[in-house]
Every structure is written in structure tokens, then in C-alpha cells.
Amino acid sequence: MALDSKVPKGPIKDKWTDYKNHINLVNPANKRHIDVIVVGTGLAGGSASATLAELGYNVKSFAYQDSPRRAHSIAAQGGINAAKNYQGDGDSTYRLFYDTVKGGDYRSREANVYRLAEVSANIIDQCVAQGVPFARDYGGLLDNRSFGGVLVSRTFYAKGQTGQQLLLGAYSAMNRQIARGKIEMFNRHEMLDVVVVDGKARGIIARNLVTGEIERHSAHSVVIASGGYGNVYFLSTNAMGSNVTAGWKVHKKGAYFANPCYTQIHPTCIPRSGDYQSKLTLMSESLRNDGRIWVPKNLDDVKAIREGSKKPTELTEDQRDYYLERRYPAFGNLVPRDVASRAAKERCDAGYGVNATGEAVYLDFAASFERYGKEQAKIQNISNPSEAKIKELGQEIVKAKYGNLFQMYEKIVDENPYETPMMIYPAVHYTMGGVWVDYNLMTTIPGCYAIGEANFSDHGANRLGASALMQGLADGYFVLPYTIGDYLSDDIRTGEISTESSEFEAAEKEVTERIEFFINNEGTHSVDYYHKKLGKIMWDKCGMSRNAEGLEIAIEEISALRKDFWQNVNVPGTSSEYNEQLAKAGRVADFLELGELFAKDALIREESAGGHFREEHQTEDGEAKRIKEFQFVSAWEYKGEPKDAVLHKEELAYENIEVKERSYK
Ligand SMILES: Cc1cc2nc3c(=O)[nH]c(=O)nc-3n(C[C@H](O)[C@H](O)[C@H](O)COP(=O)(O)OP(=O)(O)OC[C@H]3O[C@@H](n4cnc5c(N)ncnc54)[C@H](O)[C@@H]3O)c2cc1C
């Protein structure tokens, strides 16, 4: 099948406007006769549901949690980008576009990214109108901070709880429509298949997770907004329930899946503490605004710190290696996530990791305490403040900015990050890959759309911080509501879609048989047993560093594990009750298929991009020698060239992109 991105013709800056001026519309009276299913109520699905209902469509929204308010989006901490240029520091639509394309290692679809940058400013206005309490500066104006890979401050935030506040906004907008009867909300319902009738997506099969009932739901169009699949690695910063099932089911019914192997490995997570851990915790990237990342310069100090005979605070400045500041002076600690993660891994692999497992670097706020403290002392007219007073004043400022993150760290690690530097290490965080969509956000199944983290379109090989919330809300509030109308304008006379067709019957039968299998299979191993094993294969062989030999082994191991799963998995309980293990069995079954596709995708990409090193084994005199391939296609690491030359090359590369208008198909 030839993929057609359907990117409109014309200069990139005019595409979206021209497109909107010429697409088909559905008039308000006709919208009342059209049903849309939205699977997911995170920022993407919640905003889409609310907007489609406001426009007049009849929306059915599904979520597996007990409330839309609990979607994984609630976990987002650091902020949301928008090209408002409130700081007057040179930001613009073009710069946000440029940073996003460059940050993604030039692998995003540029037309989508330009549109994203264009509508970003509207998102902030929309959310402020909803009452989202973004942080404000002293004068009452919206405040901004900076995130990795950019040289401006364009990130809007609500303390360390931006996702929660944005989701409450989308949820309020949804609730208004639920009260009007324009959204029918199906909480605790899991979509287990999509139904395709005459080549078009016309409904879903869902399971009521409380009663176990299998239900048929029809619509003129189905929108997948089911989030990311980072949990294929078992350990990730994602919510425990995040999964690939909805995206995978549409893939199995014919929708293409793009870039499955591009995973974001976030540089600032709390390091793993042992084999029995079930979750990893993110420390927001916003902390890199004020925290400095370092490891000791000397291996003797590393040893002493690991043995507990030295504290990090005892090391003088010249005994520390602020390796990001050293390697990337222009961006310093705010390089993009993939660059920061790779650099942390490189230092730890070289033996400089500071915890017992050797997998941790420091994130240190001491310099910020001093800087803010001195400023506060001046503001408060305190003459000759003591060091302790300066530190106290500085800590108050840092607490106001990131207090909840510091508290979270202390609760988990049992160390006070105000007194000793935090320890951090890269962890799986976000999946850039997903269901392939065209410019309209439609998958290769007509009438089936994918939005938010579930699709692949905007972030290439690496997503810049604070851009997932922007993309989810752009898709839901400002893009899909237009593009879906163009498709639905053909459906104004179709009438209600029946759920009595053979397609619904076949899909329901398949879902029911799978559930019965899980309940009746008298296996020996728990679902988690398989999930953990899969996660280990994924991290060891498909994680940050990959090589052809390892990926080939991974493909075999995943295939064998899947076979074992279908013979020996054990699911307790029944199918007619709330059964978390049963729900998880279906999700892990899908991860076991996705994992293999993931490894195959990584295998055929002979490149290092985003958070992934491609290493190769080379045979030299009969001996296998592993060499690391550092020649990233990325603009960030042209081997051996001075920074200015790199930047110049970036400009040229960028110009080429605009002229050629490469679509990543
Ligand atoms: C700890 C953490 C912090 C983050 N911080 C930031 C940040 O500061 N800024 C930023 O831009 N990004 C951040 N991100 C990324 C961002 O939070 C996510 O990419 C984004 O929220 C995803 O939104 P979504 O609407 O696509 O999916 P989600 O919020 O994951 O929502 C998925 C929805 O789909 C539903 N669902 C899934 N499968 C099914 C199914 N089969 N049937 C029915 N319903 C289903 C779920 O119930 C849920 O409602 C962070 C991520 C993490 C893990």
C-alpha cells in the first residue's frame, strides 16, 4: 500500500489556513445525525470529545479508568509549550517549528509540526479561558520557563502539576457536554477491538470492566486517543495502566504502525533500586532550569562515594565534571532529552555512575540556592547575609517552583534533595512511534483517527519537553475537529450504524473467545511474570543501545516468550467481575506482539537516532569486538566538528527540509 500523507500543497506557513478554507464542512443540523466514538479521555481524547460535542456531533467517550480525570495525562509535571513570545526573547511560530523538527532528529513530518506550532498559542488562550491556573509572574502575567533543546522560555506551567490542571480544564469542558447529553461517557470500559464495515471504521467492541459484559458500540467514525505504550518495557514513568491495546487492535485491522522503535528515554528519573520494582518515577525536566548535572572527575571519588566514605557535597568545583555544560556550552544542562540521556549513559558506562549500581548521575541545586538567595537578600535589604541565610532564602524560591517534586524525591529515595544532590538516571518515558496518520490525523483505515501520544506524527525520533501536552491539546481542540468534518461530510445521509452486522458479530466473537481462553487456561505463571521478562528483553536489547545481533536474539526471545505465554499464563478469577489480572492479560498479550515489531523496526534501521545508540559488532582477527557508533544523524553530534560549524550545518539542513518538504512516510 502506498502511503499518502495528504499534506496540502503550497508554502508551509500557508498550508493549514488554505486547507481549512477549502475542506468540506458539515452543517450544524447535520452534525446532530453523526456519531463519533473517542477512545481515551486524556488531554487528546478529552479535548477532542469536548470540542466535537460542542460542535454538535454525538460523542461516545471511553476510558478504562473510573473517571476521565484519571487519564495518564494527569501525571504530566513540567509544562506545555506555546509560541507566545511573552518573554520577548525571540520566540516565534517558526522557532517552535524549527526546534521541534531539529529536536526530533529531522524525522517528523514538517507540515504537521508547523501546524502544531501555529495553533500552540490558541491552546494557552483556551486553557486560560477554562480557568487553568498557569503560574504567573510578579506582575500577574503568565510566567514561562525553559525546557531542553531550546534557547527561549516558552513553557507555560502550573507548578509541577501542569497535566493535572490542563486535564481538569478538558474534563470540565467534557462535563458540560455530558450534562447536555452530547457526550455519553463510558468509564471503566476497555476497547478490545475496532469494527470495520465496508472498509470503514464503524464501531468498537468494548468490555465493561466492572461487570465483564462485552458491548457493541457503533459510530460513523472512531478516534483512538489511547496514549503511549512505554510500558512494553515493564518499567517506565508511564501510569501502570498505560498500554498499546487500542492502537494495536486498529493496527491488526489494517492501520499502519509507524516508527514503533522510537522511544524517549528521559534523562531525569529516579534510578532503579532493585529487581522487584514495578514503576519508575520522573523528576520533571523543568528541574534542569535550575539543577546542574555532574559526576565526579576522578574515579577515586566515585569509588569513595559509592562506598559511603565521601559525600558529594564534599567535592570541590574542580573535582566535578559538569559534562553537559562542558560538551554543549550553548545549551548546557538544557540540551534535548535524547542528548542528555545518551551523555548520562556514556558517563555511567565509563564507570562514573555515583550509586551502588553505577547507574546514576547528580542533579545539583546548590548553585541555584546561592544565586536565588543572593538575589532575595538584595530584594529584602538584608546586608551581609550569612551563607546559611543565603541558602535558606534560595531554597524558598526553589521550593516555590518545584516543591512537590522535591517532596516526591525525598519520599521515594529517603534523602533530602535540599541538602544533597538528587540522583537521576535515564528511563523509558514516551513513545514517539504509534499508529501512522496522514495530515488529517486519519489512519490507513478510513474513518479511524489517531491523536495524541497514540499517533506517530509530530516528534520524529525524539520529543522535546513540554510538547506532548501541546500536541495532545492541538490535536483535540484545534486539528481533529476540522479534519474529521471533511470525512464526515460524506456521512450526513448514512443514518445510524447498525451493530447487528456480521462484522460486529465476528469482532465480538473473537474478543469473547480470547477472554474465555485466559480464564480457562490453567497455566502456571502470572501475567506479570511474562510482562517482566518482556521488559527485560526490551531494555537489554532494544533499549538505549542496540545492535543487530542483540535485536535478532530479542526477536527470537520475544517470539518464544509469546508462545510460552499462550500456553502457560494463569489468570485468576472470573470474566464477569472486576478482574484487573484479566484486563492486564489482554494488554500484555498485545505488548508481546508489539515488542517483536519494535525489535524488527530497530533492526532494519541501521542508524543511531533520538535516544538510541546503534552499536555494531565487528570481527577483527576472529575476535568479536564491540564498537560504538557515535555518528548520529542528529545535528547535535557531528563528530569532531566545532559547534559553530554544526550550527551552520543545521541551518543548511533545515533549509533543505523546507524546500524539499520531506514527508516521513
Ligand atoms: C510522569 C510524566 C510526566 C510528563 N510530563 C509532561 C510534561 O510536563 N509536558 C508534556 O508535554 N508532556 C509530559 N508528559 C507526556 C504526556 O503526559 C503524555 O504524552 C500525554 O499526557 C498523553 O496524553 P494522551 O491524551 O495522548 O493519552 P493519556 O493521557 O495516556 O490518555 C489515554 C486515555 O486512553 C484511555 N484508554 C487507553 N486504552 C484504552 C482502551 N483500550 N479502551 C478504553 N480506553 C482506553 C485511558 O483510559 C485514558 O483515558 C509526561 C509523561 C509522564 C509519564
XYZ file of C-alpha atoms and ligand atoms in Angstrom:
718
model
C 0.000 0.000 0.000
C 1.342 3.415 -0.931
C 1.118 5.781 1.993
C -0.275 9.176 1.121
C 0.422 11.813 3.749
C -2.157 14.154 2.127
C -0.042 17.153 3.057
C -1.594 20.129 1.253
C 0.429 21.889 -1.403
C 1.830 25.406 -1.013
C 4.262 27.152 1.316
C 4.458 25.508 4.697
C 3.213 28.585 6.542
C 0.019 28.773 4.463
C -0.884 25.083 4.306
C -3.173 24.872 7.330
C -5.021 28.097 6.599
C -5.567 27.179 2.943
C -6.577 23.672 3.908
C -9.211 24.931 6.364
C -10.551 27.313 3.741
C -11.202 24.529 1.266
C -12.292 21.420 3.169
C -15.856 20.144 3.255
C -17.946 21.173 6.229
C -20.894 19.527 7.961
C -23.665 21.985 8.758
C -24.847 22.270 12.387
C -28.149 20.464 11.772
C -26.431 17.529 10.077
C -23.871 17.145 12.867
C -26.743 16.050 15.094
C -27.090 12.903 12.961
C -23.481 11.868 13.226
C -21.910 9.773 15.972
C -18.228 9.739 16.869
C -16.516 7.300 19.230
C -13.491 8.636 21.100
C -11.349 6.043 22.862
C -9.448 7.841 25.610
C -10.094 10.847 27.796
C -6.580 12.118 28.402
C -5.668 15.535 27.101
C -6.020 14.402 23.479
C -9.261 12.435 23.818
C -10.802 14.720 26.447
C -10.239 17.850 24.394
C -11.447 16.130 21.208
C -14.612 14.804 22.880
C -15.488 18.189 24.366
C -14.883 20.046 21.120
C -16.695 17.592 18.852
C -19.682 17.640 21.206
C -19.632 21.434 21.359
C -19.695 21.420 17.547
C -22.831 19.294 17.664
C -21.698 15.718 16.990
C -22.966 12.913 19.237
C -19.907 11.674 21.072
C -19.342 8.411 22.918
C -16.193 8.572 25.062
C -14.421 5.575 26.552
C -11.836 5.242 29.308
C -10.668 2.284 31.336
C -10.286 4.370 34.486
C -13.218 5.255 36.744
C -13.151 8.864 35.561
C -11.712 10.843 32.625
C -9.877 12.784 35.293
C -7.580 9.835 35.956
C -6.084 9.528 32.476
C -2.311 9.289 32.479
C -2.109 12.943 31.292
C -2.707 13.890 34.900
C 0.880 12.852 35.651
C 2.450 15.491 33.419
C 4.556 17.722 35.576
C 6.699 20.272 33.815
C 4.634 22.286 31.373
C 3.256 22.951 27.927
C 4.958 24.843 25.115
C 3.449 27.661 23.104
C 4.972 30.222 20.766
C 3.550 33.259 22.542
C 6.852 35.103 22.953
C 5.607 36.541 26.255
C 9.225 36.817 27.412
C 10.208 38.878 24.374
C 13.184 36.566 23.943
C 12.835 35.996 20.221
C 10.308 33.185 20.091
C 8.008 32.717 17.109
C 5.932 30.071 15.329
C 8.909 29.452 13.095
C 11.285 28.899 16.017
C 8.960 26.465 17.746
C 8.616 24.604 14.454
C 12.367 24.671 13.907
C 13.206 23.482 17.424
C 10.686 20.641 17.214
C 11.922 19.380 13.848
C 15.547 19.642 14.908
C 14.838 18.152 18.337
C 13.229 15.174 16.604
C 16.408 14.490 14.627
C 14.703 15.743 11.439
C 12.368 12.774 11.370
C 8.992 14.452 11.960
C 6.504 15.410 9.282
C 7.242 19.090 8.905
C 3.790 20.215 7.755
C 2.196 18.730 10.880
C 4.816 20.336 13.093
C 4.330 23.758 11.533
C 0.599 23.470 12.149
C 1.284 22.414 15.726
C 3.456 25.480 16.282
C 0.804 27.681 14.676
C -2.048 26.549 16.924
C 0.072 26.358 20.094
C -0.758 29.923 21.119
C -4.509 29.220 20.883
C -4.152 26.368 23.373
C -2.961 28.691 26.112
C -5.844 31.124 25.486
C -8.324 28.250 25.501
C -6.986 26.841 28.753
C -6.807 30.207 30.489
C -10.450 30.777 29.489
C -11.286 27.435 31.099
C -9.636 28.627 34.309
C -6.425 26.601 34.192
C -4.241 28.225 36.876
C -0.985 28.684 34.988
C 1.855 30.134 37.044
C 2.031 33.923 36.898
C 4.872 36.332 37.481
C 5.002 39.172 39.997
C 3.007 41.446 37.705
C 0.250 38.885 37.212
C 1.209 37.892 33.671
C 1.619 34.272 32.644
C 5.072 33.010 33.532
C 7.333 30.813 31.392
C 10.291 28.570 31.908
C 12.673 26.845 29.550
C 12.912 23.201 28.515
C 15.571 21.170 26.775
C 16.693 21.823 23.212
C 15.590 25.436 23.009
C 17.131 28.838 23.653
C 13.921 30.640 24.678
C 11.455 30.386 27.573
C 8.160 29.226 26.089
C 6.914 26.668 28.586
C 3.710 27.514 30.465
C 3.286 25.621 33.717
C 1.230 25.126 36.836
C 3.854 24.314 39.476
C 4.829 20.656 38.885
C 1.236 19.675 38.106
C 0.601 21.080 34.658
C -1.030 17.924 33.255
C -3.431 17.716 36.146
C -4.574 21.298 35.755
C -4.938 21.023 31.966
C -6.855 17.785 32.347
C -9.217 19.390 34.842
C -9.852 22.048 32.183
C -10.606 19.467 29.480
C -12.643 17.436 31.941
C -14.763 20.470 32.858
C -15.376 21.095 29.164
C -16.354 17.429 28.778
C -18.641 17.551 31.791
C -20.583 20.412 30.300
C -21.257 18.244 27.268
C -22.047 15.167 29.386
C -24.645 17.262 31.217
C -26.114 18.402 27.853
C -26.315 14.785 26.694
C -23.888 15.409 23.835
C -21.231 13.140 25.334
C -22.146 9.690 26.562
C -19.354 8.710 28.941
C -18.308 5.071 29.310
C -15.956 4.923 32.292
C -14.330 1.605 33.188
C -14.820 0.412 29.624
C -11.954 -1.013 27.629
C -11.985 -1.064 23.849
C -10.903 -4.527 22.751
C -11.413 -4.265 19.006
C -12.356 -1.895 16.225
C -15.106 -2.888 13.814
C -14.547 -2.224 10.127
C -17.612 -2.334 7.871
C -17.246 -1.957 4.102
C -13.685 -0.761 4.622
C -14.631 1.992 7.094
C -14.236 2.135 10.888
C -17.809 1.930 12.163
C -17.530 0.998 15.802
C -15.775 -0.814 18.599
C -16.159 -3.805 20.863
C -15.718 -2.785 24.493
C -15.693 -4.680 27.765
C -17.393 -3.251 30.805
C -14.558 -3.769 33.276
C -16.895 -3.797 36.283
C -19.478 -6.355 35.092
C -17.403 -8.103 32.439
C -20.112 -7.562 29.836
C -18.987 -7.367 26.197
C -20.663 -4.474 24.365
C -21.020 -3.363 20.743
C -20.866 0.386 20.026
C -21.309 1.884 16.593
C -20.437 5.300 15.143
C -19.636 6.972 11.867
C -16.047 7.405 12.907
C -13.651 6.135 15.598
C -10.924 8.231 17.208
C -8.092 6.486 19.048
C -6.619 8.666 21.812
C -5.268 5.895 23.980
C -1.845 7.308 24.885
C 1.607 5.735 24.699
C 2.976 2.220 25.050
C 6.173 2.786 27.073
C 5.077 0.017 29.432
C 6.183 -2.508 26.808
C 9.442 -2.097 28.780
C 7.613 -3.061 32.001
C 9.474 -0.336 33.902
C 8.673 3.175 32.729
C 7.490 6.525 34.021
C 4.044 5.875 32.499
C 0.945 5.148 34.532
C 0.709 1.444 35.375
C -2.325 1.031 33.123
C -0.880 2.691 30.005
C -0.942 0.146 27.191
C -1.000 -0.367 23.445
C -4.196 -2.383 23.041
C -6.397 0.178 21.263
C -3.643 1.180 18.823
C -2.624 -2.432 18.328
C -6.150 -3.572 17.561
C -6.572 -0.975 14.838
C -3.148 -1.954 13.519
C -4.254 -5.568 13.313
C -7.354 -4.484 11.427
C -5.247 -2.741 8.798
C -3.951 0.559 10.170
C -0.228 1.033 9.629
C 2.058 1.471 12.611
C 4.958 3.911 12.267
C 8.342 4.151 13.980
C 7.466 1.647 16.726
C 11.063 1.571 17.965
C 11.451 5.299 18.693
C 11.224 5.550 22.444
C 12.051 8.536 24.540
C 14.421 7.712 27.357
C 14.046 10.616 29.777
C 17.270 11.739 31.428
C 15.939 12.801 34.825
C 14.240 9.860 36.505
C 14.836 8.388 39.912
C 17.259 5.474 39.399
C 16.050 1.895 39.700
C 16.573 0.467 43.151
C 16.191 -3.274 42.594
C 14.659 -6.194 40.752
C 11.277 -6.058 42.435
C 10.384 -2.545 41.394
C 7.186 -2.101 39.398
C 7.374 1.585 38.474
C 9.845 4.351 37.719
C 9.359 7.959 38.740
C 10.076 11.023 36.671
C 11.740 14.120 38.019
C 10.479 16.817 35.663
C 12.781 18.219 33.033
C 11.927 21.676 34.364
C 14.403 20.899 37.147
C 17.176 21.256 34.576
C 16.402 25.004 34.503
C 17.964 25.274 37.946
C 19.784 21.989 38.551
C 23.290 21.258 37.250
C 24.171 17.749 36.156
C 27.550 16.301 37.118
C 29.624 13.278 38.026
C 32.995 13.246 39.822
C 36.019 13.874 37.615
C 38.101 11.200 39.322
C 37.264 7.535 39.611
C 38.716 7.510 43.154
C 35.998 9.923 44.234
C 33.364 7.778 42.512
C 34.602 4.771 44.491
C 34.617 6.697 47.779
C 31.079 7.983 47.172
C 29.811 4.502 46.344
C 31.444 3.099 49.471
C 29.935 5.895 51.561
C 33.272 7.282 52.737
C 32.729 10.572 50.887
C 29.686 12.764 50.330
C 29.047 14.500 47.015
C 28.866 17.824 48.834
C 32.498 17.365 49.901
C 33.756 17.524 46.310
C 35.095 20.925 45.271
C 34.060 22.531 41.987
C 37.244 21.453 40.225
C 36.636 17.835 41.262
C 33.303 17.793 39.433
C 32.603 17.186 35.763
C 29.589 19.186 34.645
C 29.696 17.159 31.472
C 26.706 18.721 29.673
C 27.997 22.231 30.268
C 31.430 21.044 29.084
C 30.178 19.328 25.917
C 27.325 21.619 24.898
C 28.155 25.130 26.136
C 25.303 26.858 24.266
C 22.551 24.655 25.718
C 24.337 23.398 28.833
C 22.034 21.405 31.091
C 19.110 22.139 28.777
C 20.156 20.007 25.829
C 17.332 17.865 24.445
C 16.373 14.736 26.336
C 17.995 12.257 23.983
C 21.312 14.097 24.165
C 21.189 14.329 27.976
C 20.246 10.642 28.287
C 22.969 9.432 25.981
C 25.532 11.588 27.774
C 24.487 10.208 31.205
C 24.738 6.661 29.911
C 28.122 7.357 28.371
C 29.478 8.676 31.699
C 27.983 5.774 33.673
C 29.253 3.192 31.151
C 32.689 4.756 31.584
C 32.455 3.991 35.314
C 31.431 7.379 36.737
C 27.949 6.402 37.988
C 27.513 7.500 41.596
C 25.199 4.936 43.176
C 25.666 1.275 44.077
C 24.514 0.021 40.670
C 26.691 2.577 38.857
C 23.614 3.957 37.114
C 23.151 7.460 38.492
C 24.432 10.994 37.974
C 23.855 14.057 40.141
C 21.330 16.836 39.624
C 22.530 19.554 41.936
C 20.696 22.697 43.043
C 23.386 24.209 45.273
C 24.332 26.878 42.721
C 20.683 27.928 42.354
C 20.182 28.167 46.098
C 23.113 30.568 46.177
C 22.069 32.568 43.106
C 18.436 32.976 44.184
C 19.463 33.526 47.825
C 21.761 36.422 46.970
C 19.059 37.992 44.807
C 16.491 37.636 47.585
C 18.864 39.117 50.147
C 19.193 42.183 47.915
C 15.440 42.419 47.382
C 14.800 42.088 51.107
C 17.569 44.578 52.010
C 19.485 42.068 54.118
C 23.052 43.313 54.299
C 25.931 40.866 54.720
C 23.718 37.752 54.821
C 25.419 34.621 56.143
C 25.907 31.625 53.866
C 23.187 29.809 55.773
C 20.775 32.737 55.291
C 21.532 32.873 51.556
C 20.893 29.146 51.256
C 17.658 29.411 53.207
C 16.396 32.281 51.041
C 17.392 30.447 47.861
C 15.741 27.234 48.945
C 12.470 29.070 49.492
C 12.475 30.166 45.854
C 13.312 26.687 44.592
C 10.623 25.244 46.850
C 8.025 27.591 45.393
C 8.949 26.439 41.891
C 9.416 22.719 42.351
C 8.390 21.948 45.945
C 6.182 18.968 45.101
C 8.957 17.356 43.037
C 11.467 17.707 45.870
C 8.946 16.220 48.281
C 8.277 13.312 45.914
C 12.013 12.632 45.611
C 12.501 12.626 49.369
C 9.578 10.243 49.902
C 10.941 7.764 47.353
C 14.694 7.963 47.923
C 14.647 8.934 51.601
C 17.262 11.642 51.069
C 16.695 15.364 51.406
C 17.441 16.907 47.975
C 17.781 20.354 49.559
C 20.847 19.060 51.430
C 22.373 16.586 48.984
C 22.149 16.484 45.169
C 19.413 14.365 43.616
C 20.491 11.190 41.824
C 18.991 10.649 38.396
C 19.232 8.177 35.512
C 17.512 7.812 32.117
C 14.248 5.833 31.967
C 11.597 4.978 29.388
C 9.145 7.842 29.249
C 7.343 8.432 25.958
C 6.780 6.664 22.658
C 7.227 8.736 19.535
C 6.081 5.826 17.397
C 2.433 4.943 17.074
C -0.384 4.500 14.645
C 0.509 6.091 11.297
C -1.722 9.050 10.427
C -1.940 11.397 7.481
C -2.196 15.201 7.693
C -5.855 14.784 8.682
C -4.802 12.542 11.586
C -6.599 9.687 9.848
C -5.059 6.213 9.961
C -4.947 3.949 6.926
C -8.400 2.659 7.905
C -10.861 5.238 6.511
C -12.803 6.876 9.339
C -10.369 5.768 12.020
C -8.286 8.594 13.505
C -5.412 8.578 16.000
C -4.477 11.590 18.125
C -2.128 12.489 20.977
C 0.631 10.105 22.034
C -1.140 7.232 20.258
C -0.125 8.554 16.833
C 3.348 8.977 15.410
C 3.295 12.244 13.605
C 4.962 15.156 15.289
C 8.061 14.273 17.255
C 10.326 12.289 14.945
C 12.980 10.342 16.814
C 12.862 12.466 19.963
C 10.197 14.631 21.545
C 11.191 17.931 23.112
C 9.963 18.511 26.642
C 6.533 20.095 27.153
C 5.458 19.275 23.616
C 3.286 16.205 24.286
C 0.660 18.229 26.113
C 0.843 20.776 23.314
C 0.338 18.075 20.668
C -2.491 16.305 22.527
C -4.420 19.529 23.002
C -3.644 20.811 19.500
C -4.971 17.563 18.029
C -8.073 17.537 20.216
C -9.088 21.194 20.404
C -7.866 22.570 17.090
C -6.966 19.994 14.430
C -9.216 16.929 14.528
C -12.449 18.948 14.884
C -11.710 20.420 11.420
C -10.230 17.423 9.645
C -12.858 14.922 10.771
C -15.613 17.115 9.305
C -14.107 16.757 5.852
C -14.543 12.976 6.118
C -17.910 13.014 7.892
C -19.449 15.319 5.295
C -19.974 12.130 3.242
C -21.954 10.573 6.073
C -24.763 13.087 6.533
C -27.295 10.732 4.966
C -25.875 7.421 6.215
C -28.101 7.213 9.281
C -27.389 5.218 12.407
C -24.850 2.411 12.035
C -26.319 -0.955 12.998
C -24.461 -3.157 15.480
C -26.209 -6.242 14.115
C -23.901 -6.734 11.143
C -21.692 -9.783 10.620
C -18.614 -7.593 11.188
C -19.750 -6.685 14.716
C -20.643 -10.305 15.368
C -17.231 -11.586 14.220
C -15.310 -8.978 16.230
C -17.344 -9.718 19.363
C -16.790 -13.457 18.949
C -13.034 -13.018 18.717
C -12.948 -10.835 21.833
C -15.118 -13.262 23.810
C -13.054 -16.279 22.822
C -9.847 -14.608 23.915
C -11.309 -13.739 27.319
C -12.585 -17.267 27.769
C -9.160 -18.613 26.903
C -7.500 -16.525 29.620
C -9.997 -17.534 32.273
C -9.958 -21.220 31.389
C -6.247 -21.672 30.770
C -4.845 -23.431 33.788
C -1.323 -22.100 33.405
C 1.458 -21.748 35.919
C 2.773 -18.213 35.523
C 1.224 -14.875 36.349
C 0.706 -12.154 33.741
C 3.381 -10.047 35.463
C 5.884 -12.873 35.119
C 5.652 -12.501 31.335
C 5.490 -8.729 31.390
C 8.692 -8.508 33.459
C 10.501 -10.953 31.180
C 9.431 -8.990 28.121
C 10.550 -5.743 29.776
C 13.994 -7.154 30.456
C 14.454 -8.260 26.833
C 13.264 -4.868 25.654
C 15.557 -2.861 27.938
C 18.631 -5.050 27.472
C 18.375 -5.487 23.708
C 16.023 -2.796 22.378
C 16.792 -0.008 24.871
C 19.280 2.811 24.618
C 21.993 0.768 22.972
C 21.103 -1.741 20.294
C 22.993 -3.888 17.854
C 21.943 -6.201 15.061
C 22.929 -9.373 16.848
C 21.085 -8.413 20.047
C 17.986 -7.387 18.129
C 17.914 -10.687 16.259
C 18.137 -12.526 19.571
C 15.402 -10.284 21.006
C 13.076 -11.186 18.139
C 13.581 -14.890 18.829
C 13.250 -14.479 22.595
C 10.053 -12.442 22.346
C 8.535 -14.946 19.955
C 9.399 -17.833 22.334
C 8.073 -15.884 25.319
C 4.817 -15.232 23.481
C 4.421 -18.914 22.728
C 5.030 -19.743 26.395
C 2.524 -17.055 27.438
C -0.254 -18.564 25.330
C 0.434 -21.986 26.858
C 1.199 -21.221 30.472
C -0.345 -17.922 31.508
C -2.540 -18.054 34.561
C -5.385 -15.589 35.089
C -7.254 -15.918 38.382
C -10.935 -15.017 38.948
C -13.821 -14.899 36.503
C -14.773 -12.859 33.466
C -17.954 -11.473 34.998
C -16.379 -9.379 37.725
C -13.855 -6.585 38.070
C -10.703 -8.544 37.247
C -7.555 -6.483 36.902
C -5.436 -9.528 36.007
C -7.751 -10.411 33.134
C -7.554 -6.886 31.739
C -3.771 -6.974 32.112
C -3.505 -10.345 30.351
C -5.003 -8.850 27.188
C -2.688 -5.846 27.362
C 0.429 -7.969 27.880
C -0.616 -10.253 25.003
C -0.582 -7.166 22.780
C 2.745 -5.953 24.199
C 4.202 -9.354 23.308
C 3.264 -8.777 19.670
C 4.253 -5.113 19.618
C 7.632 -5.987 21.193
C 8.526 -8.106 18.217
C 7.526 -5.454 15.691
C 9.509 -2.956 17.759
C 12.662 -5.088 17.585
C 12.209 -5.687 13.864
C 11.865 -1.954 13.243
C 15.004 -1.273 15.287
C 16.871 -3.989 13.390
C 16.267 -2.569 9.933
C 17.150 0.973 10.992
C 20.900 0.974 10.719
C 21.161 4.307 12.442
C 21.534 5.952 15.788
C 18.762 8.445 16.362
C 16.980 10.020 19.285
C 17.696 8.118 22.486
C 19.085 5.076 20.708
C 22.690 4.148 20.072
C 23.220 1.662 17.286
C 26.257 -0.388 18.148
C 27.729 -2.921 15.775
C 29.778 -5.987 16.368
C 32.794 -6.160 14.152
C 35.024 -9.147 13.790
C 38.720 -8.407 13.943
C 41.160 -11.304 13.641
C 38.417 -13.729 14.529
C 37.597 -11.862 17.732
C 34.271 -10.165 18.259
C 34.854 -6.544 19.112
C 32.072 -4.193 20.002
C 32.419 -0.680 18.739
C 30.097 2.160 19.493
C 28.839 4.127 16.571
C 28.634 7.748 17.591
C 27.952 9.169 14.168
C 24.485 10.388 14.857
C 22.415 11.630 12.028
C 21.428 14.189 14.612
C 22.563 17.748 14.214
C 23.800 17.619 17.783
C 26.795 15.398 17.483
C 28.668 15.851 14.237
C 31.811 14.037 15.092
C 34.851 16.171 15.736
C 33.435 19.414 14.382
C 33.333 22.687 16.274
C 29.969 23.882 17.495
C 29.719 26.777 15.069
C 30.205 24.511 12.087
C 27.444 22.292 13.434
C 25.068 25.173 13.813
C 25.825 26.330 10.309
C 25.128 22.838 9.018
C 21.893 22.794 10.933
C 20.766 25.895 9.138
C 21.536 24.346 5.779
C 19.879 21.088 6.684
C 16.846 22.958 7.830
C 16.599 24.966 4.622
C 16.712 21.739 2.663
C 13.837 20.369 4.649
C 11.680 23.356 3.911
C 12.435 23.376 0.227
C 12.101 19.669 -0.275
C 9.158 19.270 2.130
C 10.198 15.735 3.011
C 7.362 13.703 4.398
C 8.343 10.934 6.688
C 6.355 8.063 5.271
C 5.476 11.349 34.531
C 5.219 12.039 33.236
C 5.325 13.417 33.157
C 5.089 14.069 31.950
N 5.203 15.431 31.910
C 4.964 16.064 30.738
C 5.041 17.471 30.656
O 5.346 18.158 31.630
N 4.767 18.062 29.465
C 4.425 17.357 28.363
O 4.175 17.948 27.320
N 4.311 16.017 28.426
C 4.568 15.359 29.579
N 4.468 14.001 29.629
C 3.915 13.271 28.474
C 2.395 13.446 28.456
O 1.895 13.396 29.771
C 1.678 12.377 27.637
O 2.322 12.172 26.418
C 0.254 12.826 27.342
O -0.385 13.209 28.536
C -0.532 11.732 26.644
O -1.859 12.178 26.510
P -2.926 11.333 25.693
O -4.208 12.070 25.802
O -2.400 11.041 24.342
O -3.001 9.930 26.471
P -3.310 9.567 28.005
O -3.329 10.737 28.893
O -2.376 8.441 28.318
O -4.778 9.029 27.970
C -5.082 7.762 27.451
C -6.565 7.552 27.591
O -6.922 6.418 26.825
C -7.730 5.542 27.594
N -7.501 4.213 27.053
C -6.329 3.626 26.698
N -6.567 2.428 26.151
C -7.891 2.248 26.164
C -8.744 1.204 25.734
N -8.270 0.101 25.149
N -10.081 1.332 25.930
C -10.591 2.456 26.510
N -9.839 3.485 26.912
C -8.502 3.377 26.741
C -7.281 5.756 29.018
O -8.315 5.363 29.894
C -7.049 7.269 29.006
O -8.268 7.919 29.204
C 4.730 13.336 30.809
C 4.627 11.946 30.888
C 4.902 11.301 32.087
C 4.881 9.811 32.120
